[in-house]
PDB file of C-alpha atoms and ligand atoms in Angstrom:
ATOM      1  CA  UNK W   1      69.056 -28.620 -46.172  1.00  0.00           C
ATOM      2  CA  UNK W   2      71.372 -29.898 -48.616  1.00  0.00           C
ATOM      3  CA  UNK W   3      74.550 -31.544 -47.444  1.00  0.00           C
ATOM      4  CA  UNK W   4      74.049 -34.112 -45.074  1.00  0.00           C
ATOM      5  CA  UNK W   5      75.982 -37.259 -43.347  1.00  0.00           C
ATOM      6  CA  UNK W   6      74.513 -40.886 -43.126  1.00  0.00           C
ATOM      7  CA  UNK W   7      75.126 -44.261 -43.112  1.00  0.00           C
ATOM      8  CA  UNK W   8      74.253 -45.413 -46.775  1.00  0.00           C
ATOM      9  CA  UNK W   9      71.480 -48.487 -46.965  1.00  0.00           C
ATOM     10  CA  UNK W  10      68.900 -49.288 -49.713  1.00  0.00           C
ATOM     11  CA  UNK W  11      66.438 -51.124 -47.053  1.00  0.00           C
ATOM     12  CA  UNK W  12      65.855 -54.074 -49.036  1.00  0.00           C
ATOM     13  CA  UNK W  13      66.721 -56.608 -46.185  1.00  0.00           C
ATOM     14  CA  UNK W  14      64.720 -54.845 -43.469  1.00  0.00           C
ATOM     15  CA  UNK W  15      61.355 -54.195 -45.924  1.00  0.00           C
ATOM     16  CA  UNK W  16      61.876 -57.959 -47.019  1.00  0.00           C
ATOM     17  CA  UNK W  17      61.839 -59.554 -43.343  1.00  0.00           C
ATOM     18  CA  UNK W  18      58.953 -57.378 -42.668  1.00  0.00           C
ATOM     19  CA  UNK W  19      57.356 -58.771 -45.835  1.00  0.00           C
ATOM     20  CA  UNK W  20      58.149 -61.869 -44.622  1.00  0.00           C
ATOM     21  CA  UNK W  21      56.695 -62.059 -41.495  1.00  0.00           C
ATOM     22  CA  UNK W  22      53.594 -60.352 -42.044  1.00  0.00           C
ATOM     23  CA  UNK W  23      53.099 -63.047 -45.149  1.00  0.00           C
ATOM     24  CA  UNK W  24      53.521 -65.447 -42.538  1.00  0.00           C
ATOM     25  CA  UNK W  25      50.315 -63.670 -40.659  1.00  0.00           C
ATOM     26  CA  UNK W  26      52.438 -61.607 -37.959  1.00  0.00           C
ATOM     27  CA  UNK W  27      51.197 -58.012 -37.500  1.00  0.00           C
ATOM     28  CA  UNK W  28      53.809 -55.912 -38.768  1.00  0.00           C
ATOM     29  CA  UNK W  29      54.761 -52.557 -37.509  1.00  0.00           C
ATOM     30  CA  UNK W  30      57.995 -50.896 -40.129  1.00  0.00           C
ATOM     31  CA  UNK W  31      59.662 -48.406 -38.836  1.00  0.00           C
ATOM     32  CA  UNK W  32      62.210 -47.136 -42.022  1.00  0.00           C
ATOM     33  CA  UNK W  33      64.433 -44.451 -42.322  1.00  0.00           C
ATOM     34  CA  UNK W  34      64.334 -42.407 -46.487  1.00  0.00           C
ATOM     35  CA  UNK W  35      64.437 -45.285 -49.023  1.00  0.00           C
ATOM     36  CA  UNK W  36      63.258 -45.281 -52.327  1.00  0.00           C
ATOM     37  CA  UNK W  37      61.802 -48.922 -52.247  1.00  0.00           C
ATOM     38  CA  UNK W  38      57.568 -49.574 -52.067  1.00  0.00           C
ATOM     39  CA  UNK W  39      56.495 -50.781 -48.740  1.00  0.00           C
ATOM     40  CA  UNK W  40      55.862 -54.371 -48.538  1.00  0.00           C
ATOM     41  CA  UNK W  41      51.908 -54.999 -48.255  1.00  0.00           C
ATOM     42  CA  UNK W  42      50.230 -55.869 -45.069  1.00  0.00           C
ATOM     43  CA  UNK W  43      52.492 -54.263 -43.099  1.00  0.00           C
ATOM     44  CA  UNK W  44      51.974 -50.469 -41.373  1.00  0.00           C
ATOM     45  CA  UNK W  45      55.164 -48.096 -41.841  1.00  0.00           C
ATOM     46  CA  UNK W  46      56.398 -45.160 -40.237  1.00  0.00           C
ATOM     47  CA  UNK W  47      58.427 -42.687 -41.731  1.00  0.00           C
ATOM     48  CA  UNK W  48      61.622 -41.255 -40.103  1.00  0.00           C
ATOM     49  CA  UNK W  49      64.317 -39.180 -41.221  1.00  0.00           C
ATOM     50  CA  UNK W  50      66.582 -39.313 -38.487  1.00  0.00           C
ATOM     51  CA  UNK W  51      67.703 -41.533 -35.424  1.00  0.00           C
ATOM     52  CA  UNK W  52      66.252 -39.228 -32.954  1.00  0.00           C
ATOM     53  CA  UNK W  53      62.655 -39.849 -34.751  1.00  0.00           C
ATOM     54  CA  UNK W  54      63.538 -43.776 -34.961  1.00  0.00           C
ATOM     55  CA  UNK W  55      63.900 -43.948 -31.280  1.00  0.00           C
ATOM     56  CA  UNK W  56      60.648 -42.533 -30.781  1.00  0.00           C
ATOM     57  CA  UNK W  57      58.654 -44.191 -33.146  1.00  0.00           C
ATOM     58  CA  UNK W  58      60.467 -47.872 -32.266  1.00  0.00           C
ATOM     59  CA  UNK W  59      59.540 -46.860 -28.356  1.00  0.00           C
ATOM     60  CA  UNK W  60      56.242 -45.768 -29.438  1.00  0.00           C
ATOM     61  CA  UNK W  61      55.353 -49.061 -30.665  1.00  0.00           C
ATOM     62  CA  UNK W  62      55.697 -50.890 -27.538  1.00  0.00           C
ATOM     63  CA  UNK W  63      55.213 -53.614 -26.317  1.00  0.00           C
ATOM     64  CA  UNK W  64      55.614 -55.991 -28.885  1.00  0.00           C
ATOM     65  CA  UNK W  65      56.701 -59.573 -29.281  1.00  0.00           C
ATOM     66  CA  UNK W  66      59.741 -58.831 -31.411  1.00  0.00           C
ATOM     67  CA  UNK W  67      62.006 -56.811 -32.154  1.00  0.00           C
ATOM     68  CA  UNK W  68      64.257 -56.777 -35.374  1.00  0.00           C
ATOM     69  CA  UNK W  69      66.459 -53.922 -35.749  1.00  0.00           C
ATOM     70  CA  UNK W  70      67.907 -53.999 -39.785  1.00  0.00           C
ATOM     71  CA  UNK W  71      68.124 -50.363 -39.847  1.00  0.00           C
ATOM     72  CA  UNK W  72      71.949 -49.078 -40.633  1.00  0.00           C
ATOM     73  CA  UNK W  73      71.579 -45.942 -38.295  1.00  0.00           C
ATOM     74  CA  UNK W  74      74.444 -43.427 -38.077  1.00  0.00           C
ATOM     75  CA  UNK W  75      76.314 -43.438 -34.919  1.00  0.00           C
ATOM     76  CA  UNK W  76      77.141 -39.962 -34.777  1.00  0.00           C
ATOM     77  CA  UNK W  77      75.177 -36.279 -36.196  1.00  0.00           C
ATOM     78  CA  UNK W  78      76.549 -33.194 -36.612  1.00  0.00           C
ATOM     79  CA  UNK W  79      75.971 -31.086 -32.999  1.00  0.00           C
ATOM     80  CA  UNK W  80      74.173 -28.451 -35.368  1.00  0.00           C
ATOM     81  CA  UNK W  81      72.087 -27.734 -37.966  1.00  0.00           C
ATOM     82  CA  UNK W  82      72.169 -24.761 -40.410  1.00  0.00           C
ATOM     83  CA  UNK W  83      68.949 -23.931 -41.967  1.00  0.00           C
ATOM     84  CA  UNK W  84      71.460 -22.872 -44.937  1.00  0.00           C
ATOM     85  CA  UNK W  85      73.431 -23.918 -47.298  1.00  0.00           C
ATOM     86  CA  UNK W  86      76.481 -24.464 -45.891  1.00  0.00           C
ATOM     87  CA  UNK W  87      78.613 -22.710 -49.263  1.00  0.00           C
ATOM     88  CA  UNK W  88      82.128 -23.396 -50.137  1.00  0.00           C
ATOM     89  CA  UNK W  89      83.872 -20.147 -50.108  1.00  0.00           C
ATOM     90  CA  UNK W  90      87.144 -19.671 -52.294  1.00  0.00           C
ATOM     91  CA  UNK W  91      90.211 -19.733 -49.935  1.00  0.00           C
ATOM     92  CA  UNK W  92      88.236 -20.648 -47.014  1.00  0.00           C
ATOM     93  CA  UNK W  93      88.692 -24.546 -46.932  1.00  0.00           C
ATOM     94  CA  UNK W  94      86.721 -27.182 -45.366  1.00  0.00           C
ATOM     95  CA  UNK W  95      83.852 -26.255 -42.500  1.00  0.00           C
ATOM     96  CA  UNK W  96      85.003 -28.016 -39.409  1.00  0.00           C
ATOM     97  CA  UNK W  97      82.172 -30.567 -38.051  1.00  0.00           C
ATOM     98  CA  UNK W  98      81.518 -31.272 -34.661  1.00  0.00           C
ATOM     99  CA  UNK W  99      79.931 -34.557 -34.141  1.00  0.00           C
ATOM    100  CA  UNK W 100      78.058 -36.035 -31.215  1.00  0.00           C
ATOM    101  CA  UNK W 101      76.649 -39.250 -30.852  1.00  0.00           C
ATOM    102  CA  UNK W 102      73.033 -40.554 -31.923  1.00  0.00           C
ATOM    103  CA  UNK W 103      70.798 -42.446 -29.415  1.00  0.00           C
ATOM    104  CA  UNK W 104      71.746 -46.502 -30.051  1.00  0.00           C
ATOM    105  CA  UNK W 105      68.068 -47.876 -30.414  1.00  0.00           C
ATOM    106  CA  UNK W 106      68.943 -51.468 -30.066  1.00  0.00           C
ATOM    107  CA  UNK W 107      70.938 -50.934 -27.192  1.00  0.00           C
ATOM    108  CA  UNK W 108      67.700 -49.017 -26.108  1.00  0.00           C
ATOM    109  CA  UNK W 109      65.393 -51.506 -26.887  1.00  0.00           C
ATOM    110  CA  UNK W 110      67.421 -54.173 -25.383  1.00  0.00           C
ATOM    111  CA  UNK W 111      67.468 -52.846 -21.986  1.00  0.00           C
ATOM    112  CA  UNK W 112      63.963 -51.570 -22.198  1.00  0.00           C
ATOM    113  CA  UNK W 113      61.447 -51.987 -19.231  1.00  0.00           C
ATOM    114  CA  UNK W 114      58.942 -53.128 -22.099  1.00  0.00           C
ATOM    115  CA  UNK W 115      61.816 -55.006 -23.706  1.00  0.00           C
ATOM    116  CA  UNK W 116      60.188 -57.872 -26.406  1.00  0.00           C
ATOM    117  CA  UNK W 117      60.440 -61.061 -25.368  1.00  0.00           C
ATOM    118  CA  UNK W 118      62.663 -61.523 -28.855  1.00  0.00           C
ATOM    119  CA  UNK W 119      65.412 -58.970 -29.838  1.00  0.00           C
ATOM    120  CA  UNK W 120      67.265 -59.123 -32.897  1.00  0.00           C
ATOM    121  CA  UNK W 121      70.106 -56.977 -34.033  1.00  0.00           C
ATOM    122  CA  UNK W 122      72.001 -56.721 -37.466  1.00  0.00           C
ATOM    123  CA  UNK W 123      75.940 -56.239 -37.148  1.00  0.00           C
ATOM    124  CA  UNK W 124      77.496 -55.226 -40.628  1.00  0.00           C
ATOM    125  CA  UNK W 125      81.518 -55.319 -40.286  1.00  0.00           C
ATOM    126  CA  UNK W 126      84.275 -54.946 -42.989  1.00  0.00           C
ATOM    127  CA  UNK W 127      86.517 -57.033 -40.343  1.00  0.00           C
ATOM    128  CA  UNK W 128      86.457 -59.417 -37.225  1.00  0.00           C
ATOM    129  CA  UNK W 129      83.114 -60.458 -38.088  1.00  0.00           C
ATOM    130  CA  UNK W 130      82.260 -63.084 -35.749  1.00  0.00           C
ATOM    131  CA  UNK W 131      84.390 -61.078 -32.728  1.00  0.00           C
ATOM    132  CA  UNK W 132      82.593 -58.140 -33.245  1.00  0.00           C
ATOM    133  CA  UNK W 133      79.073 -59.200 -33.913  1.00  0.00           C
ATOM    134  CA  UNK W 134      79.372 -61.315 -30.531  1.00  0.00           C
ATOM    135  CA  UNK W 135      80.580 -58.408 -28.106  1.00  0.00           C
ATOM    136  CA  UNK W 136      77.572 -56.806 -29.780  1.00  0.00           C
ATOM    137  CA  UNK W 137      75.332 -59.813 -28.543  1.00  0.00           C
ATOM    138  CA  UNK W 138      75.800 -58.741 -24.960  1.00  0.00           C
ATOM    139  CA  UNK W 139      76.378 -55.059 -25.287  1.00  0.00           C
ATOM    140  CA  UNK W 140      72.984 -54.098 -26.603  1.00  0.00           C
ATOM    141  CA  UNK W 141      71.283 -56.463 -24.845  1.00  0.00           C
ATOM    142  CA  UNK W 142      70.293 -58.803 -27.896  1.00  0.00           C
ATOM    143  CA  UNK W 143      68.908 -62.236 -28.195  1.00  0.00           C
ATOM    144  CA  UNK W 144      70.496 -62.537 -31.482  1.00  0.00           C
ATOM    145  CA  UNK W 145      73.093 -60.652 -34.581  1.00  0.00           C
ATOM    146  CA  UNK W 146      72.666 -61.504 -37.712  1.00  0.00           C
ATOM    147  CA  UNK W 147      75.850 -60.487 -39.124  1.00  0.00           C
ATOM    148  CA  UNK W 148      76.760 -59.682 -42.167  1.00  0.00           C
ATOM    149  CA  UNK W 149      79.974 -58.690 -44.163  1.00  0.00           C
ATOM    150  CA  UNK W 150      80.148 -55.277 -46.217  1.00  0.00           C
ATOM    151  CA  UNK W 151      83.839 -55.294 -47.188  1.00  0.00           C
ATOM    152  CA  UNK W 152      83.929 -55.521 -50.782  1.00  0.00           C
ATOM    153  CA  UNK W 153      86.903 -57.816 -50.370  1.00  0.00           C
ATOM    154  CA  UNK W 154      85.807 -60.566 -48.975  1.00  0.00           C
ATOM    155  CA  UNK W 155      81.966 -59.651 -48.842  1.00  0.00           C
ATOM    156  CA  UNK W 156      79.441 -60.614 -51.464  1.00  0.00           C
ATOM    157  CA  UNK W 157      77.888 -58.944 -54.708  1.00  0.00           C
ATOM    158  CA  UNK W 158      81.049 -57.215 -56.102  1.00  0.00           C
ATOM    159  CA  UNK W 159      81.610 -53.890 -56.398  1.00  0.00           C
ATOM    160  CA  UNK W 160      78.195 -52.851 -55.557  1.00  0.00           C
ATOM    161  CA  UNK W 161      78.689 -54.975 -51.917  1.00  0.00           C
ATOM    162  CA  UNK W 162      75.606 -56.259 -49.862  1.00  0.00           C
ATOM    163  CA  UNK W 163      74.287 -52.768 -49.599  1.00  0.00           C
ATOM    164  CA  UNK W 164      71.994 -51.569 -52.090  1.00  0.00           C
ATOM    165  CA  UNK W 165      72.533 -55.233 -53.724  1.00  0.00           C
ATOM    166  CA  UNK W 166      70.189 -58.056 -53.871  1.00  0.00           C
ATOM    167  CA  UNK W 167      71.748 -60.648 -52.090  1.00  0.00           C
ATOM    168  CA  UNK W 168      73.644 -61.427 -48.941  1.00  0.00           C
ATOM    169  CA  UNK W 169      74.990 -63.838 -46.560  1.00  0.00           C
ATOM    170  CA  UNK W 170      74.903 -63.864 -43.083  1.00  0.00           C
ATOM    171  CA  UNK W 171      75.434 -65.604 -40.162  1.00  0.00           C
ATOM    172  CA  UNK W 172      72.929 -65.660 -37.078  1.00  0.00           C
ATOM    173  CA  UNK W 173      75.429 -65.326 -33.666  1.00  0.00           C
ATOM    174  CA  UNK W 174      73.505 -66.127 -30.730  1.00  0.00           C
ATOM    175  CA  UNK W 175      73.928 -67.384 -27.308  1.00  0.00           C
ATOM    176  CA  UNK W 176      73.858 -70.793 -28.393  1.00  0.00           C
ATOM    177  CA  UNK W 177      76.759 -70.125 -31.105  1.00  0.00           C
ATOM    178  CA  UNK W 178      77.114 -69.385 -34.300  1.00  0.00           C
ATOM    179  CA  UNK W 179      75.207 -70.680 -37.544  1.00  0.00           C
ATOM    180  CA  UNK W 180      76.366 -69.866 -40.908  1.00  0.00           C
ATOM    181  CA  UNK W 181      73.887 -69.784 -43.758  1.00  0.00           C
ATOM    182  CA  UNK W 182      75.056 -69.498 -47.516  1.00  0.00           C
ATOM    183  CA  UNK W 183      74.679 -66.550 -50.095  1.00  0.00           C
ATOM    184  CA  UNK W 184      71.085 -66.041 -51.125  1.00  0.00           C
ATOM    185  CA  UNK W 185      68.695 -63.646 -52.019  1.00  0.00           C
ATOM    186  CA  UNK W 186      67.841 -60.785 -49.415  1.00  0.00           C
ATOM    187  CA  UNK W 187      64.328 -62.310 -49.794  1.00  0.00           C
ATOM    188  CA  UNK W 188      65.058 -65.852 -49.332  1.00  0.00           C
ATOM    189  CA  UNK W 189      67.510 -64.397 -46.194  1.00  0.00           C
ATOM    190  CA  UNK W 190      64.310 -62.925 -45.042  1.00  0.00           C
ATOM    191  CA  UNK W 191      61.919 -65.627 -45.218  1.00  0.00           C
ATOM    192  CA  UNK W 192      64.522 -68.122 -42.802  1.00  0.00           C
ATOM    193  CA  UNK W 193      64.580 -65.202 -40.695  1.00  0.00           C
ATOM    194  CA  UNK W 194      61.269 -64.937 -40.481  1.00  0.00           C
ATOM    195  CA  UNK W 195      60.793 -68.679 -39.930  1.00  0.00           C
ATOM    196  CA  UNK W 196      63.471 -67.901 -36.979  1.00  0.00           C
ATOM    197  CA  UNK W 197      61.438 -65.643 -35.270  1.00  0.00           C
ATOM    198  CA  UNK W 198      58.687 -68.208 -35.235  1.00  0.00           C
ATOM    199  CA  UNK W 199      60.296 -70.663 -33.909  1.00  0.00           C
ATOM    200  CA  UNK W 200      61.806 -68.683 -31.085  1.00  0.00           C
ATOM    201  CA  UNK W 201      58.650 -67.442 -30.372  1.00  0.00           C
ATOM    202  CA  UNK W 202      57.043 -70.460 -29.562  1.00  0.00           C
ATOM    203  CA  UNK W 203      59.569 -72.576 -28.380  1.00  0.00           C
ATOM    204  CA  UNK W 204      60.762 -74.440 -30.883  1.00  0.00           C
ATOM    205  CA  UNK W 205      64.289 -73.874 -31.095  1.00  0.00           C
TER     206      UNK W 205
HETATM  207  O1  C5P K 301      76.751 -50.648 -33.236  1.00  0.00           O
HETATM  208  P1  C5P K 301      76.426 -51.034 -34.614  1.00  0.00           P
HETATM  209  O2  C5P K 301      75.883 -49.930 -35.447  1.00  0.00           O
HETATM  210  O3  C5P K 301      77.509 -51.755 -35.338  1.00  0.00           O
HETATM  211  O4  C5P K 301      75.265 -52.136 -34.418  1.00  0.00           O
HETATM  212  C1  C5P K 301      74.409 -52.503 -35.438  1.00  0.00           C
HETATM  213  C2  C5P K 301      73.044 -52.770 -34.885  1.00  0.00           C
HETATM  214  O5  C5P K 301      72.669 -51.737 -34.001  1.00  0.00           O
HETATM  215  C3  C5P K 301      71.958 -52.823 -35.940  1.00  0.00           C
HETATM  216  O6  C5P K 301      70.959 -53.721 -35.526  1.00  0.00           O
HETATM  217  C4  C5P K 301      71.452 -51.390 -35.963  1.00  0.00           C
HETATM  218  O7  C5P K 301      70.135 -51.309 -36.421  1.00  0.00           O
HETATM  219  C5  C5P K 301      71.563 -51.009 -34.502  1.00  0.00           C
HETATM  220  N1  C5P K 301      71.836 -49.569 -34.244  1.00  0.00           N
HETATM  221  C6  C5P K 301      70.869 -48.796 -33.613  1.00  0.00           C
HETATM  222  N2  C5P K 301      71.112 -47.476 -33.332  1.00  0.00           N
HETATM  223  C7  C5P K 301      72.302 -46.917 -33.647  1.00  0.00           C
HETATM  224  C8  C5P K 301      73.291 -47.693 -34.275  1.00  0.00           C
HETATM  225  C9  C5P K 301      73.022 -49.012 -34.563  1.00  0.00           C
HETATM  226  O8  C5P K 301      69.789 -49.318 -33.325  1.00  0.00           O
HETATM  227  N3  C5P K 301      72.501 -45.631 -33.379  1.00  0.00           N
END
């Protein structure tokens, strides 16, 4: 109830393409994980905690046109749960953790029977950026990784990195190569995504 293991991410990028599209007169279904942002109007949201509740809610939503997964979901949980405090004792040292691994809901999604015609995946990497986001392509069955880098080296935004920051710069890996667009606002990021999935949708590119 009080310690807890995560992936850290503000939502900002995910809440602004969903903004995005549904601005552009899509019906928009969120599905978001705790943030502490206001949902973006016009658009219905679902609350989860964890990725066991994602799943279900993403898969509960079927069919649907599209699918853009933005959410930075933690690979792994701890095998249990205490319903305590877990308490530091003097002398004792650290509690050992036993992880196991959290459903992969793009990798779900992508090899669904009611699969969207349009699946989109986010890859954030600290390293190998391009080679990593494109053995995700085919791995969880994507149409398309927008990739974007979190190291704090080389990444955008300084110190505070793309997560939890405003802006970002990605680059959209598909099966037709890769496209590199320049550091902008997570907004502006999510309106050319949004104009993406248009496109795609209907043919146009
Ligand atoms: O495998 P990795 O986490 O690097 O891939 C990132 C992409 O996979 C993102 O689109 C993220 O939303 C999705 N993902 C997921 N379920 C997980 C882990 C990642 O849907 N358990």
């Amino acid at each position: 109830p009080v310690r807890y293991i995560s992936n850290h991410s503000s939502g900002k990028q995910g809440h602004a393409i969903a903004g995005a599209l549904a601005a552009m007169g899509a019906e928009v279904r969120l599905v978001s994980g705790p943030v502490t942002i206001s949902d973006p109007s016009g658009v219905s949201v679902t609350r989860v905690e964890t990725a066991r509740e994602m799943l279900a809610a993403v898969e509960g939503l079927l069919p649907a046109d599209a699918a853009i997964m933005v959410a930075a979901v933690a690979d792994w949980r701890t095998e249990t749960e205490s319903d305590q405090k877990i308490k530091k004792e003097p002398g004792k040292g650290a509690p050992p953790l036993t992880m196991t691994e959290n459903p992969d809901i793009l990798r779900t999604i992508g090899h669904h029977e009611k699969r969207p015609k349009l699946v989109i995946g986010f890859a954030a990497e600290t390293d190998d950026l391009i080679a990593n986001a494109t053995a995700k392509l085919s791995r969880k069955g994507a149409d398309m990784i927008i990739a974007n880098d979190v190291s704090t080296k080389t990444g955008i935004g300084g110190a505070q990195g793309v997560m939890g920051g405003d802006r970002n710069r990605v680059r959209i890996i598909s099966h037709d190569g890769v496209e590199e667009w320049p550091e902008l606002s997570k907004q502006e990021t999510a309106e050319r995504i949004a104009r993406l999935v248009a496109d795609r949708l209907t043919g146009k590119r």
